């Protein structure tokens, strides 16, 4: 973070940063409209759109019926007209009724019409667990979007990135699924649920410029430089990886992908070729999760630099439980164990594959 | 409470199956001229009866009667409408043959439904946007779209502006207010509402026109579209073409038994009409009324057009497996071309000779267009767009992984 901009920055939570991004874009582009359940008068169940209707009027920011398919479908039509809709699905767990409109329509519109029509939409969805949200307020469905050709999937991990990425997403002419880890809305979270939450005002990335700035999509950030191993992650797990590095003393280089797909392959390969070891980390369930794609890419691009099998730490292959939240959420301990395992591993060990698969549980 | 009888699942059936004539009495028909014409600013409650009625203008002799008859309707417009319907039918017939000759993989006719899109296209204005299903080719033909352009899409040839990406009939022609067709049913219905909302947000004067079949009304996006159109009073015409069939499923399986599709609109708070889809004059008058309501900020209108899918669902379908072969000949609302022709002849504005002459001319025009389109290639001879275009337009700018895959494909 540049300190030169300090005069124009303010401490913001991720909620305030996202709101600021929408404020900037409503101001800058008269084709930007915002709608979704409870986003208008009330300002959103997470306060992300608070005050925007009062400032820009009901024609720019408005409440929508409880119909995810309707919200996205109407947005596709608005995009075809020439507007730039930013719509909200209250929880990522509730995007499923909009799947047809997202996959069959928004993602395909430019391709099937050879550019006659486009869908410059941003679909915001609070995602992720660690909040006792149970099965339908905790999911991380990113792999369901990264698999869809024509979509861009983005997830910030801090207020500074949240604003810059959301502005970039709104300005992007491709449809963007913008996933917001709600566990990070008010402060960073490293998985130590028994410790008090630190607010964003105490974190350097909580300092956010007031005006317009954009963080390019397809650009990952090296969240923590290191030389022992590379952690490829995003969202809440960035902070879990950071604390695991501190607690294990392993000098992990943490890559925050920010744009999940299409992603920044160069930053990934440069890091893994340097460290020779890789841990892929996400909250979402393991099997066919986005980590599988990252693992395959690293294997393909960095095979001759790898000193150990690539390790994955992820949510278990179960629906997200309520009471067992902290046994489910990939903890600093599980992540730290994976780090240690990757460091201990030597190539060619007969049990490396099986050991790798269960390492996260130990 | 004690249960006395076993429960029984009700599964609707059409009265007519192969070898048995259909009993069309379920259609809730009304004589021409019977249905009243409400004021443009009518309320849902005051017009609810019209959702269970049937607006018809042409009587059995071809005479325009009743409140919906437009006395000052220019006969030139009607002759144009007739020519468009003839052209659509001939186009369909020729393209069906071309499909059988393997010049394209697939085709869908609109036989028997030619009046609906044709007459509505004539009340829409430049800049309005239609969100069609796959059976509204007449919306394009009514605007005199070069048939060659349409055929090149069907043939997926090197002049297909969709670059061979889409199945035949999935046209996209924004310059003619024709939204890109999707294979996924009903999705466009709510998109049309969103487009109309956008027009209202921007303080524009354009309206949209949404199209759906009876079968697809069962899809969630249908009800979603109605809800959004009602909530935001979007300037949209919501057209439901009830051609009685969704592939092999009779309209009762879509929820048409003992009710109407227009009634769905009424229940959602949308002024809804039910009209004779094979009566060109009724389609014109009702479409005009709905368009004026939309343009005057009076909100959306749902229209159920009662018609009959005279042809097979598609070139992959054989209707003789599920309905009587001679069904259309007994359909009470007849053939839209024959009915308009009869009306024009009755008024002295058309003749049998003119009709035959028009058919001949149009046939020649379609054949000439086909010849020209085929000169750019067909699926049969493989003259398609360059394979490298397959990777374009997925995103605005091609990401690294697609550039890499294009390279791997060797194109």
XYZ file of C-alpha atoms in Angstrom:
773
model
C 0.000 0.000 0.000
C 1.310 3.322 -1.011
C 1.425 5.798 1.842
C 1.476 8.695 -0.615
C -2.260 8.387 -1.078
C -2.889 8.637 2.625
C -4.557 12.031 2.399
C -7.236 10.495 0.162
C -7.754 7.253 2.009
C -9.992 6.202 4.840
C -10.166 3.154 7.062
C -12.983 1.040 5.687
C -14.428 -2.343 6.386
C -14.942 -4.588 3.411
C -18.620 -3.639 3.531
C -17.757 0.062 3.327
C -15.208 -0.570 0.600
C -17.721 -2.463 -1.525
C -20.276 0.281 -0.956
C -17.681 2.864 -1.927
C -16.977 0.975 -5.161
C -20.672 0.976 -6.044
C -20.955 4.639 -5.082
C -18.045 5.513 -7.374
C -19.489 3.532 -10.264
C -23.029 4.897 -9.824
C -21.463 8.351 -9.970
C -19.156 7.641 -12.916
C -21.453 5.700 -15.193
C -25.130 6.525 -15.538
C -25.757 3.057 -16.974
C -24.857 1.400 -13.690
C -27.929 0.147 -11.844
C -28.042 -1.872 -8.638
C -30.813 -4.177 -7.520
C -31.459 -7.299 -5.498
C -33.339 -8.465 -2.445
C -33.368 -5.774 0.264
C -30.627 -3.722 -1.415
C -32.754 -0.605 -1.949
C -34.375 1.296 0.882
C -32.945 -0.957 3.580
C -29.418 -0.935 2.161
C -28.820 -4.683 2.113
C -28.821 -7.315 4.829
C -25.058 -6.760 5.141
C -25.337 -2.948 4.714
C -23.307 -3.055 1.482
C -25.713 -0.732 -0.365
C -26.696 1.480 2.545
C -27.532 5.023 1.499
C -27.147 4.396 -2.223
C -30.855 4.554 -3.021
C -31.207 7.814 -1.097
C -28.267 9.249 -3.018
C -29.041 8.011 -6.548
C -32.785 7.382 -6.537
C -35.078 4.426 -6.985
C -34.354 4.161 -10.693
C -30.707 3.374 -10.039
C -30.852 1.354 -6.814
C -33.927 -0.723 -6.030
C -35.405 -3.692 -4.238
C -36.212 -6.866 -6.135
C -38.638 -9.743 -5.601
C -37.206 -12.900 -4.051
C -36.341 -14.518 -7.336
C -32.702 -15.121 -8.146
C -33.571 -16.272 -11.652
C -35.608 -13.123 -12.148
C -32.886 -10.854 -10.809
C -30.203 -12.284 -13.078
C -32.570 -12.726 -16.030
C -33.756 -9.126 -15.832
C -30.130 -8.021 -15.533
C -29.260 -9.928 -18.711
C -32.043 -8.058 -20.503
C -30.830 -4.749 -19.108
C -27.319 -5.562 -20.234
C -28.641 -6.299 -23.725
C -30.253 -2.870 -23.696
C -26.967 -1.224 -22.736
C -27.089 -0.867 -18.973
C -24.414 -2.129 -16.637
C -26.314 -3.924 -13.865
C -24.749 -4.820 -10.553
C -27.042 -7.317 -8.900
C -26.896 -9.008 -5.551
C -27.758 -12.563 -4.592
C -28.230 -12.392 -0.833
C -26.135 -15.505 -0.176
C -24.033 -17.484 -2.636
C -25.946 -20.502 -1.300
C -29.018 -19.098 -3.080
C -27.688 -18.574 -6.575
C -28.933 -21.980 -7.746
C -32.331 -20.781 -9.009
C -30.403 -18.360 -11.255
C -28.126 -21.056 -12.666
C -29.874 -21.239 -16.036
C -29.678 -17.477 -16.514
C -26.022 -17.392 -15.436
C -24.748 -20.438 -17.321
C -27.010 -20.605 -20.370
C -27.524 -16.893 -20.899
C -25.140 -14.398 -19.275
C -22.070 -16.522 -19.935
C -23.032 -17.387 -23.511
C -24.628 -14.202 -24.783
C -21.574 -12.712 -26.477
C -20.483 -16.040 -27.960
C -23.791 -17.211 -29.335
C -24.620 -13.820 -30.853
C -21.063 -13.260 -32.143
C -20.952 -10.042 -30.156
C -24.402 -8.721 -31.158
C -25.380 -8.755 -27.491
C -23.259 -8.734 -24.358
C -23.895 -9.177 -20.658
C -21.710 -6.685 -18.765
C -23.156 -7.794 -15.438
C -21.661 -8.049 -12.015
C -23.341 -10.584 -9.759
C -22.353 -10.026 -6.146
C -22.731 -12.945 -3.740
C -21.642 -13.122 -0.094
C -19.962 -16.512 0.304
C -17.920 -18.650 2.634
C -18.246 -20.027 6.106
C -16.794 -19.528 9.565
C -19.901 -17.732 10.817
C -22.075 -20.614 12.033
C -24.096 -20.174 8.886
C -24.913 -23.838 8.553
C -25.692 -25.431 5.237
C -27.215 -22.512 3.376
C -25.263 -19.495 4.595
C -21.716 -20.820 4.303
C -21.143 -22.336 0.885
C -18.270 -21.574 -1.447
C -19.642 -22.452 -4.887
C -16.820 -20.924 -6.938
C -16.033 -24.164 -8.771
C -19.542 -24.123 -10.215
C -18.669 -20.809 -11.896
C -15.035 -21.369 -12.833
C -16.218 -24.354 -14.889
C -18.478 -22.125 -17.002
C -16.912 -20.718 -20.148
C -17.647 -17.038 -20.546
C -17.768 -16.155 -16.847
C -15.173 -14.377 -14.784
C -15.027 -15.335 -11.121
C -13.477 -12.954 -8.607
C -13.043 -13.042 -4.823
C -11.341 -10.327 -2.747
C -9.769 -10.899 0.651
C -9.550 -7.359 2.027
C -11.170 -3.914 1.739
C -8.539 -2.429 -0.557
C -8.811 -5.257 -3.068
C -12.582 -5.471 -2.624
C -13.094 -1.941 -3.866
C -10.533 -2.093 -6.656
C -11.735 -5.474 -7.879
C -15.414 -4.547 -7.703
C -14.801 -1.415 -9.762
C -12.849 -3.511 -12.276
C -15.655 -6.092 -12.333
C -18.333 -3.466 -12.973
C -16.250 -1.875 -15.723
C -15.535 -5.264 -17.312
C -17.687 -6.067 -20.342
C -17.774 -9.774 -19.451
C -20.171 -11.158 -16.828
C -18.406 -11.309 -13.461
C -19.341 -13.465 -10.486
C -18.128 -11.399 -7.561
C -17.849 -13.551 -4.431
C -17.524 -11.729 -1.126
C -16.311 -13.733 1.879
C -18.785 -12.510 4.482
C -16.492 -13.719 7.258
C -14.116 -10.930 6.130
C -16.775 -8.214 5.918
C -15.857 -6.631 9.264
C -12.299 -7.774 9.814
C -9.643 -10.274 8.782
C -10.130 -13.801 10.095
C -7.347 -16.339 10.446
C -9.385 -19.274 11.678
C -8.681 -18.681 15.369
C -12.365 -18.396 16.242
C -11.612 -18.376 19.952
C -9.746 -15.094 19.669
C -11.366 -11.639 19.427
C -11.994 -10.293 15.944
C -9.660 -7.535 14.890
C -11.397 -4.790 12.911
C -10.199 -3.731 9.470
C -9.241 -0.334 10.896
C -6.265 -2.063 12.516
C -5.099 -3.665 9.272
C -3.114 -1.844 6.562
C -5.364 -3.256 3.834
C -8.314 -1.593 5.568
C -7.049 1.739 4.372
C -8.972 2.469 1.196
C -8.733 5.347 -1.310
C -11.921 7.399 -1.580
C -12.134 7.791 -5.341
C -11.825 5.577 -8.374
C -9.155 2.906 -8.704
C -9.284 -0.512 -10.265
C -7.302 -3.670 -9.672
C -6.904 -5.478 -12.982
C -8.739 -8.786 -13.243
C -6.493 -11.804 -13.877
C -3.904 -10.317 -11.510
C -2.957 -12.269 -8.402
C -1.148 -10.654 -5.500
C 1.756 -12.052 -3.541
C 0.124 -11.563 -0.184
C 3.172 -12.758 1.757
C 6.511 -13.350 0.078
C 8.382 -16.478 1.118
C 10.831 -19.065 -0.129
C 9.899 -22.451 1.387
C 6.656 -23.229 -0.353
C 3.869 -21.567 -2.340
C 0.319 -21.384 -1.011
C -2.263 -20.737 -3.683
C -5.455 -19.527 -2.109
C -8.085 -16.768 -1.972
C -10.696 -15.222 0.312
C -10.656 -16.007 4.020
C -8.025 -18.731 3.641
C -5.406 -16.099 2.788
C -5.360 -15.123 6.459
C -5.461 -18.722 7.646
C -2.419 -19.421 5.486
C -0.673 -16.376 6.904
C -1.168 -17.417 10.514
C -0.190 -21.012 9.686
C 3.085 -19.725 8.242
C 3.716 -17.719 11.399
C 2.845 -20.590 13.717
C 4.879 -23.226 11.872
C 7.788 -20.971 11.116
C 7.640 -22.128 7.505
C 8.433 -19.315 5.109
C 5.389 -19.715 2.908
C 4.779 -17.497 -0.099
C 1.067 -16.814 -0.110
C -0.541 -16.070 -3.445
C -3.989 -14.463 -3.197
C -5.485 -15.286 -6.590
C -8.149 -12.530 -6.416
C -9.346 -13.527 -9.903
C -10.141 -17.216 -9.775
C -10.855 -17.701 -13.441
C -9.422 -16.603 -15.767
C -6.461 -16.458 -13.436
C -2.959 -15.051 -13.335
C -0.925 -18.097 -14.348
C 2.381 -16.218 -14.462
C 2.384 -15.242 -10.791
C 1.573 -18.844 -9.839
C 4.248 -20.460 -11.967
C 6.925 -17.939 -11.034
C 6.314 -18.637 -7.368
C 6.125 -22.438 -7.537
C 9.188 -22.619 -9.779
C 10.983 -20.603 -7.121
C 9.829 -22.563 -4.039
C 9.415 -26.002 -5.594
C 6.517 -26.835 -3.276
C 2.854 -26.013 -3.381
C -0.198 -26.103 -1.127
C -3.601 -25.312 -2.589
C -6.095 -24.086 -0.051
C -9.818 -23.283 -0.130
C -12.935 -23.494 2.019
C -14.973 -25.217 -0.663
C -15.320 -28.983 -0.681
C -12.370 -30.931 -2.025
C -13.603 -33.134 -4.836
C -13.769 -31.326 -8.176
C -13.242 -28.109 -6.247
C -11.359 -25.257 -7.860
C -8.210 -26.567 -6.131
C -8.218 -29.509 -8.517
C -7.821 -27.132 -11.455
C -5.046 -25.194 -9.738
C -3.286 -28.424 -8.848
C -3.485 -29.620 -12.435
C -2.143 -26.298 -13.726
C 0.772 -26.313 -11.302
C 1.576 -29.911 -12.157
C 1.486 -29.078 -15.849
C 3.460 -25.845 -15.700
C 5.900 -26.568 -12.844
C 6.433 -30.347 -12.912
C 10.202 -30.232 -13.247
C 10.495 -27.705 -10.406
C 8.376 -29.628 -7.902
C 10.170 -31.129 -4.914
C 7.057 -32.718 -3.432
C 3.521 -33.650 -4.401
C 1.073 -30.755 -4.444
C -1.034 -30.722 -1.308
C -4.673 -29.648 -1.130
C -6.413 -28.458 2.021
C -10.119 -27.889 1.595
C -13.514 -28.255 3.202
C -14.523 -31.858 3.678
C -16.750 -33.451 1.046
C -19.857 -32.917 3.125
C -22.543 -30.257 3.232
C -21.467 -27.385 5.489
C -22.414 -28.380 9.059
C -23.616 -26.094 11.825
C -22.393 -27.492 15.155
C -19.173 -28.856 13.656
C -18.175 -25.548 12.107
C -14.584 -25.598 13.349
C -13.983 -29.221 12.544
C -15.086 -28.416 9.006
C -13.477 -25.036 8.334
C -9.821 -25.608 7.295
C -8.074 -24.542 10.484
C -4.630 -22.991 10.931
C -3.592 -26.330 12.391
C -4.733 -28.335 9.366
C -3.080 -25.836 7.052
C 0.097 -25.837 9.144
C 0.186 -29.626 9.037
C -0.054 -29.528 5.284
C 2.847 -27.070 5.175
C 4.949 -29.385 7.348
C 3.979 -32.376 5.287
C 4.959 -30.710 2.033
C 8.281 -29.666 3.550
C 8.978 -33.168 4.878
C 7.989 -34.899 1.706
C 10.740 -36.210 -0.498
C 10.077 -37.163 -4.080
C 9.535 -40.811 -4.828
C 8.455 -41.842 -1.340
C 6.242 -44.871 -1.818
C 3.343 -43.554 0.274
C 3.465 -39.922 -0.810
C 0.206 -39.944 -2.744
C -1.931 -41.531 -0.038
C -0.180 -39.579 2.694
C -0.857 -36.372 0.825
C -4.543 -37.069 0.527
C -5.096 -37.462 4.247
C -2.513 -35.025 5.549
C -5.025 -32.257 6.062
C -6.842 -34.324 8.645
C -3.995 -34.957 10.946
C -60.549 -38.436 9.506
C -60.753 -41.826 7.895
C -59.675 -42.089 4.273
C -62.294 -44.005 2.330
C -60.887 -44.005 -1.194
C -57.433 -44.481 -2.594
C -56.031 -41.281 -4.057
C -55.463 -41.206 -7.784
C -52.916 -39.200 -9.726
C -54.467 -37.134 -12.497
C -52.449 -37.122 -15.710
C -54.089 -35.010 -18.452
C -54.478 -36.539 -21.899
C -55.416 -35.006 -25.239
C -58.740 -36.222 -26.607
C -57.141 -36.964 -29.965
C -54.444 -39.557 -30.478
C -53.287 -41.216 -33.730
C -56.393 -42.737 -35.231
C -58.830 -40.761 -33.043
C -60.068 -37.262 -33.874
C -59.424 -34.463 -31.408
C -62.425 -32.929 -29.666
C -61.593 -29.226 -29.840
C -64.457 -28.175 -27.541
C -61.896 -27.505 -24.781
C -60.771 -24.373 -26.663
C -63.306 -21.930 -25.104
C -64.109 -20.279 -28.414
C -66.254 -17.207 -28.939
C -67.893 -15.951 -32.116
C -66.087 -13.119 -33.911
C -66.965 -9.656 -32.652
C -68.214 -10.875 -29.295
C -65.327 -9.771 -27.075
C -65.401 -6.157 -25.975
C -62.524 -3.713 -26.303
C -61.668 -2.173 -22.940
C -60.095 1.272 -22.551
C -56.286 1.366 -22.684
C -56.087 2.141 -18.983
C -58.332 -0.717 -17.939
C -57.665 -2.403 -14.631
C -56.904 -6.079 -14.225
C -60.133 -6.617 -12.325
C -62.214 -4.871 -14.986
C -60.743 -6.898 -17.834
C -60.356 -10.277 -16.161
C -63.210 -11.758 -18.209
C -61.196 -11.222 -21.393
C -58.559 -13.660 -20.162
C -61.187 -16.407 -20.391
C -62.757 -15.178 -23.594
C -61.475 -14.990 -27.177
C -60.957 -11.827 -29.193
C -61.786 -12.471 -32.837
C -62.370 -10.024 -35.652
C -62.848 -12.135 -38.781
C -66.085 -14.097 -38.918
C -66.591 -17.296 -40.874
C -67.252 -15.311 -44.057
C -64.091 -13.246 -43.676
C -65.920 -10.140 -42.540
C -64.324 -7.900 -39.897
C -66.775 -7.459 -37.033
C -66.982 -6.116 -33.511
C -65.167 -3.612 -31.350
C -61.678 -4.843 -32.282
C -62.231 -4.370 -36.040
C -60.136 -1.400 -37.181
C -62.225 0.369 -39.843
C -59.400 2.580 -41.074
C -56.915 -0.258 -41.479
C -55.006 0.310 -44.721
C -55.636 -2.591 -47.144
C -52.029 -2.204 -48.270
C -50.958 -3.220 -44.757
C -53.154 -6.284 -44.985
C -51.783 -7.209 -48.410
C -48.280 -6.795 -47.031
C -49.223 -9.028 -44.090
C -50.587 -11.650 -46.438
C -47.423 -11.601 -48.543
C -45.255 -11.951 -45.410
C -47.266 -14.931 -44.239
C -47.013 -16.553 -47.665
C -43.288 -15.849 -47.720
C -42.819 -17.347 -44.275
C -44.667 -20.493 -45.288
C -42.748 -20.900 -48.532
C -39.466 -20.171 -46.765
C -40.286 -22.848 -44.193
C -41.205 -25.373 -46.870
C -38.013 -24.770 -48.836
C -35.822 -24.940 -45.754
C -37.501 -28.160 -44.681
C -36.511 -29.695 -48.007
C -32.984 -28.314 -47.662
C -32.733 -29.988 -44.261
C -33.888 -33.279 -45.783
C -31.136 -32.809 -48.370
C -28.656 -32.480 -45.468
C -27.704 -28.939 -46.373
C -28.371 -28.099 -42.719
C -28.648 -30.239 -39.619
C -31.985 -29.059 -38.320
C -35.005 -26.876 -39.045
C -38.220 -25.702 -37.379
C -41.268 -24.566 -39.317
C -43.898 -22.122 -38.079
C -46.692 -23.578 -40.232
C -50.076 -22.287 -39.086
C -48.633 -19.625 -36.749
C -47.653 -17.102 -39.413
C -50.178 -14.414 -38.465
C -48.980 -13.772 -34.922
C -45.451 -12.476 -35.382
C -46.287 -10.922 -38.725
C -49.107 -8.720 -37.456
C -47.319 -7.807 -34.243
C -44.158 -6.839 -36.127
C -46.302 -4.306 -37.975
C -47.272 -2.452 -34.809
C -43.760 -2.411 -33.351
C -41.405 0.435 -34.127
C -37.770 0.680 -35.087
C -35.751 0.334 -31.891
C -38.229 -1.896 -30.076
C -36.793 -5.291 -29.175
C -38.377 -8.700 -29.606
C -37.220 -11.590 -27.440
C -38.405 -14.463 -29.601
C -38.499 -18.185 -29.151
C -37.406 -20.336 -32.083
C -40.711 -20.125 -33.974
C -40.969 -16.393 -34.750
C -39.108 -16.216 -38.048
C -42.002 -14.115 -39.347
C -40.865 -11.260 -37.089
C -37.825 -11.053 -39.346
C -39.571 -11.737 -42.634
C -42.160 -9.054 -41.842
C -39.315 -6.540 -41.697
C -37.995 -7.668 -45.080
C -34.765 -9.050 -43.662
C -32.726 -10.367 -46.608
C -33.622 -14.054 -46.717
C -30.036 -14.772 -47.732
C -28.839 -13.588 -44.310
C -31.299 -15.878 -42.564
C -30.395 -18.831 -44.776
C -26.656 -18.378 -44.274
C -27.276 -18.884 -40.553
C -29.244 -22.051 -41.324
C -26.489 -23.379 -43.573
C -23.733 -22.406 -41.051
C -21.771 -21.276 -44.087
C -18.932 -18.798 -44.403
C -21.429 -15.893 -44.509
C -23.178 -16.965 -41.291
C -22.602 -13.985 -39.064
C -22.915 -16.262 -36.024
C -19.890 -18.143 -37.389
C -21.447 -21.555 -37.218
C -21.737 -21.427 -33.435
C -25.487 -21.796 -33.228
C -27.978 -24.412 -34.300
C -30.049 -23.457 -37.338
C -32.993 -21.066 -36.619
C -31.221 -19.554 -33.580
C -30.985 -16.216 -35.379
C -29.627 -13.008 -33.835
C -30.421 -9.738 -35.586
C -30.232 -6.693 -33.332
C -30.622 -4.302 -36.250
C -34.120 -5.758 -36.716
C -34.951 -5.735 -33.018
C -34.522 -9.508 -32.807
C -32.730 -10.786 -29.719
C -30.330 -13.734 -29.923
C -32.287 -16.977 -29.618
C -31.296 -19.442 -26.930
C -31.972 -23.151 -26.861
C -32.959 -22.845 -23.207
C -36.685 -22.288 -23.065
C -38.322 -19.315 -21.342
C -35.059 -17.580 -20.440
C -35.794 -14.765 -22.896
C -39.184 -14.039 -21.326
C -37.702 -12.464 -18.204
C -34.859 -10.893 -20.196
C -37.471 -9.046 -22.250
C -38.876 -7.654 -19.011
C -35.397 -6.547 -17.945
C -34.886 -4.866 -21.310
C -38.188 -3.024 -20.903
C -37.218 -2.017 -17.362
C -33.962 -0.622 -18.772
C -35.891 1.405 -21.325
C -38.029 2.797 -18.496
C -34.987 3.460 -16.290
C -33.444 5.516 -19.088
C -36.664 7.373 -19.839
C -36.644 5.946 -23.356
C -39.714 5.405 -25.575
C -38.899 1.876 -26.712
C -40.816 -1.200 -25.675
C -40.027 -4.878 -25.763
C -41.982 -7.869 -26.900
C -41.535 -11.242 -25.217
C -42.400 -14.568 -26.836
C -43.027 -17.968 -25.343
C -44.900 -21.139 -26.227
C -47.593 -22.859 -24.186
C -45.246 -25.608 -23.037
C -42.523 -23.238 -21.851
C -44.978 -21.342 -19.628
C -44.350 -24.149 -17.169
C -40.728 -23.027 -16.825
C -39.904 -20.899 -13.790
C -38.779 -17.931 -15.889
C -42.336 -17.499 -17.180
C -43.782 -16.743 -13.765
C -40.686 -14.758 -12.833
C -41.143 -12.588 -15.904
C -44.781 -11.952 -15.026
C -43.890 -11.008 -11.466
C -41.157 -8.600 -12.513
C -43.269 -7.107 -15.305
C -46.072 -6.509 -12.839
C -43.931 -5.242 -9.955
C -42.063 -2.700 -12.100
C -44.894 -2.063 -14.593
C -42.446 -2.746 -17.382
C -43.322 -1.627 -20.924
C -43.477 -5.107 -22.406
C -45.901 -7.200 -24.447
C -45.883 -10.725 -23.028
C -46.899 -13.053 -25.858
C -47.878 -16.636 -25.154
C -48.380 -18.668 -28.295
C -50.669 -21.497 -27.387
C -50.271 -23.804 -30.358
C -51.681 -26.658 -28.264
C -48.488 -28.710 -28.403
C -45.061 -28.787 -26.766
C -43.338 -31.411 -28.918
C -45.559 -34.399 -28.057
C -47.173 -32.918 -24.951
C -50.665 -31.529 -25.218
C -51.134 -28.074 -23.667
C -53.024 -29.611 -20.734
C -49.718 -31.078 -19.518
C -48.351 -27.519 -19.344
C -51.242 -26.546 -17.084
C -53.864 -25.547 -19.654
C -56.615 -27.881 -18.494
C -59.781 -26.084 -17.353
C -58.054 -22.722 -17.556
C -56.238 -20.406 -19.944
C -52.700 -19.107 -20.139
C -54.055 -15.565 -20.214
C -55.484 -16.222 -16.757
C -51.936 -16.583 -15.441
C -51.376 -12.943 -16.281
C -54.553 -11.841 -14.563
C -53.533 -13.719 -11.439
C -50.222 -11.892 -11.421
C -51.897 -8.501 -11.759
C -51.241 -8.030 -15.459
C -53.970 -6.986 -17.887
C -54.354 -10.089 -20.021
C -56.196 -10.906 -23.200
C -56.890 -14.089 -25.073
C -57.078 -13.768 -28.821
C -57.465 -15.728 -32.030
C -53.900 -16.204 -33.230
C -55.002 -17.215 -36.714
C -56.983 -14.016 -37.241
C -54.541 -11.482 -38.679
C -56.857 -8.572 -37.920
C -57.304 -9.626 -34.317
C -53.563 -10.050 -33.870
C -52.954 -6.611 -35.335
C -55.599 -4.869 -33.232
C -54.711 -6.593 -29.973
C -50.961 -6.114 -30.479
C -51.516 -2.448 -31.252
C -53.596 -2.038 -28.106
C -50.909 -3.699 -25.979
C -48.128 -1.665 -27.588
C -50.026 1.557 -26.931
C -50.515 0.592 -23.307
C -46.783 -0.042 -22.960
C -45.849 3.196 -24.732
C -48.210 5.171 -22.529
C -46.682 3.860 -19.309
C -49.814 1.859 -18.619
C -47.760 -1.267 -17.981
C -47.382 -4.734 -19.413
C -49.996 -6.753 -21.261
C -50.094 -10.522 -21.534
C -51.690 -12.002 -24.616
C -52.482 -15.649 -25.144
C -52.640 -16.321 -28.860
C -54.745 -19.383 -29.582
C -53.359 -21.166 -32.591
C -52.311 -24.614 -33.719
C -48.874 -26.041 -34.467
C -49.750 -27.414 -37.868
C -46.332 -28.861 -38.659
C -43.992 -31.189 -36.827
C -42.261 -29.676 -33.798
C -38.975 -29.804 -35.717
C -37.279 -31.828 -38.410
C -36.427 -34.337 -35.666
C -40.093 -34.903 -34.820
C -42.858 -37.145 -36.172
C -46.252 -35.916 -34.934
C -48.078 -38.947 -36.327
C -46.756 -40.839 -33.299
C -48.790 -38.783 -30.828
C -51.659 -36.901 -32.533
C -54.129 -37.374 -35.366
C -52.595 -36.883 -38.800
C -55.463 -34.652 -39.975
C -55.715 -32.586 -36.783
C -55.082 -29.185 -38.365
C -57.886 -29.637 -40.887
C -60.345 -29.837 -37.979
C -58.825 -27.055 -35.871
C -61.697 -24.558 -35.511
C -59.591 -21.418 -36.083
C -58.394 -22.594 -39.480
C -55.477 -21.308 -41.489
C -54.341 -17.692 -41.006
C -53.395 -17.241 -44.647
C -56.710 -18.555 -45.949
C -58.669 -16.366 -43.548
C -56.897 -13.130 -44.414
C -57.075 -13.975 -48.104
C -60.827 -14.514 -47.813
C -61.207 -11.182 -46.000
C -59.250 -9.239 -48.607
C -61.164 -10.855 -51.471
C -64.444 -10.051 -49.708
C -63.402 -6.398 -49.536
C -62.371 -6.412 -53.176
C -58.762 -5.785 -52.225
C -57.388 -9.104 -53.445
C -58.216 -11.866 -55.877
C -57.466 -15.508 -56.476
C -55.302 -14.482 -59.429
C -53.331 -11.980 -57.353
C -52.887 -14.643 -54.701
C -51.499 -17.167 -57.142
C -49.312 -14.513 -58.718
C -47.964 -13.482 -55.297
C -47.217 -17.085 -54.428
C -45.324 -17.526 -57.679
C -43.290 -14.362 -57.184
C -42.450 -15.176 -53.612
C -41.509 -18.731 -54.488
C -39.101 -17.377 -57.097
C -37.699 -14.885 -54.590
C -37.100 -17.591 -51.985
C -35.489 -19.915 -54.527
C -33.201 -17.136 -55.754
C -32.203 -16.316 -52.171
C -31.534 -19.962 -51.460
C -29.348 -20.255 -54.527
C -27.370 -17.239 -53.434
C -27.051 -18.490 -49.852
C -25.909 -21.902 -51.026
C -23.217 -20.248 -53.132
C -21.608 -19.316 -49.803
C -21.618 -22.960 -48.732
C -23.716 -25.330 -46.684
C -23.032 -27.714 -43.850
C -22.986 -30.476 -46.487
C -19.966 -29.078 -48.323
C -18.256 -27.840 -45.166
C -17.765 -24.243 -46.265
C -18.005 -22.782 -42.799
C -16.279 -20.046 -40.873
C -12.625 -20.500 -39.929
C -12.152 -22.883 -36.990
C -10.046 -20.271 -35.203
C -13.208 -18.162 -34.745
C -14.443 -20.914 -32.406
C -12.293 -19.391 -29.662
C -13.440 -15.812 -30.182
C -16.214 -13.948 -28.327
C -16.156 -16.236 -25.297
C -14.868 -13.129 -23.561
C -14.406 -9.630 -24.940
C -10.636 -10.192 -24.950
C -9.239 -13.695 -25.328
C -7.678 -14.896 -22.050
C -4.374 -16.795 -22.037
C -5.953 -20.211 -21.703
C -8.047 -19.778 -24.844
C -5.101 -18.411 -26.814
C -3.209 -21.509 -25.717
C -6.038 -23.862 -26.654
C -6.384 -22.198 -30.036
C -2.690 -22.857 -30.576
C -3.101 -26.465 -29.450
C -5.975 -26.872 -31.901
C -3.537 -25.819 -34.579
C -5.695 -23.006 -35.884
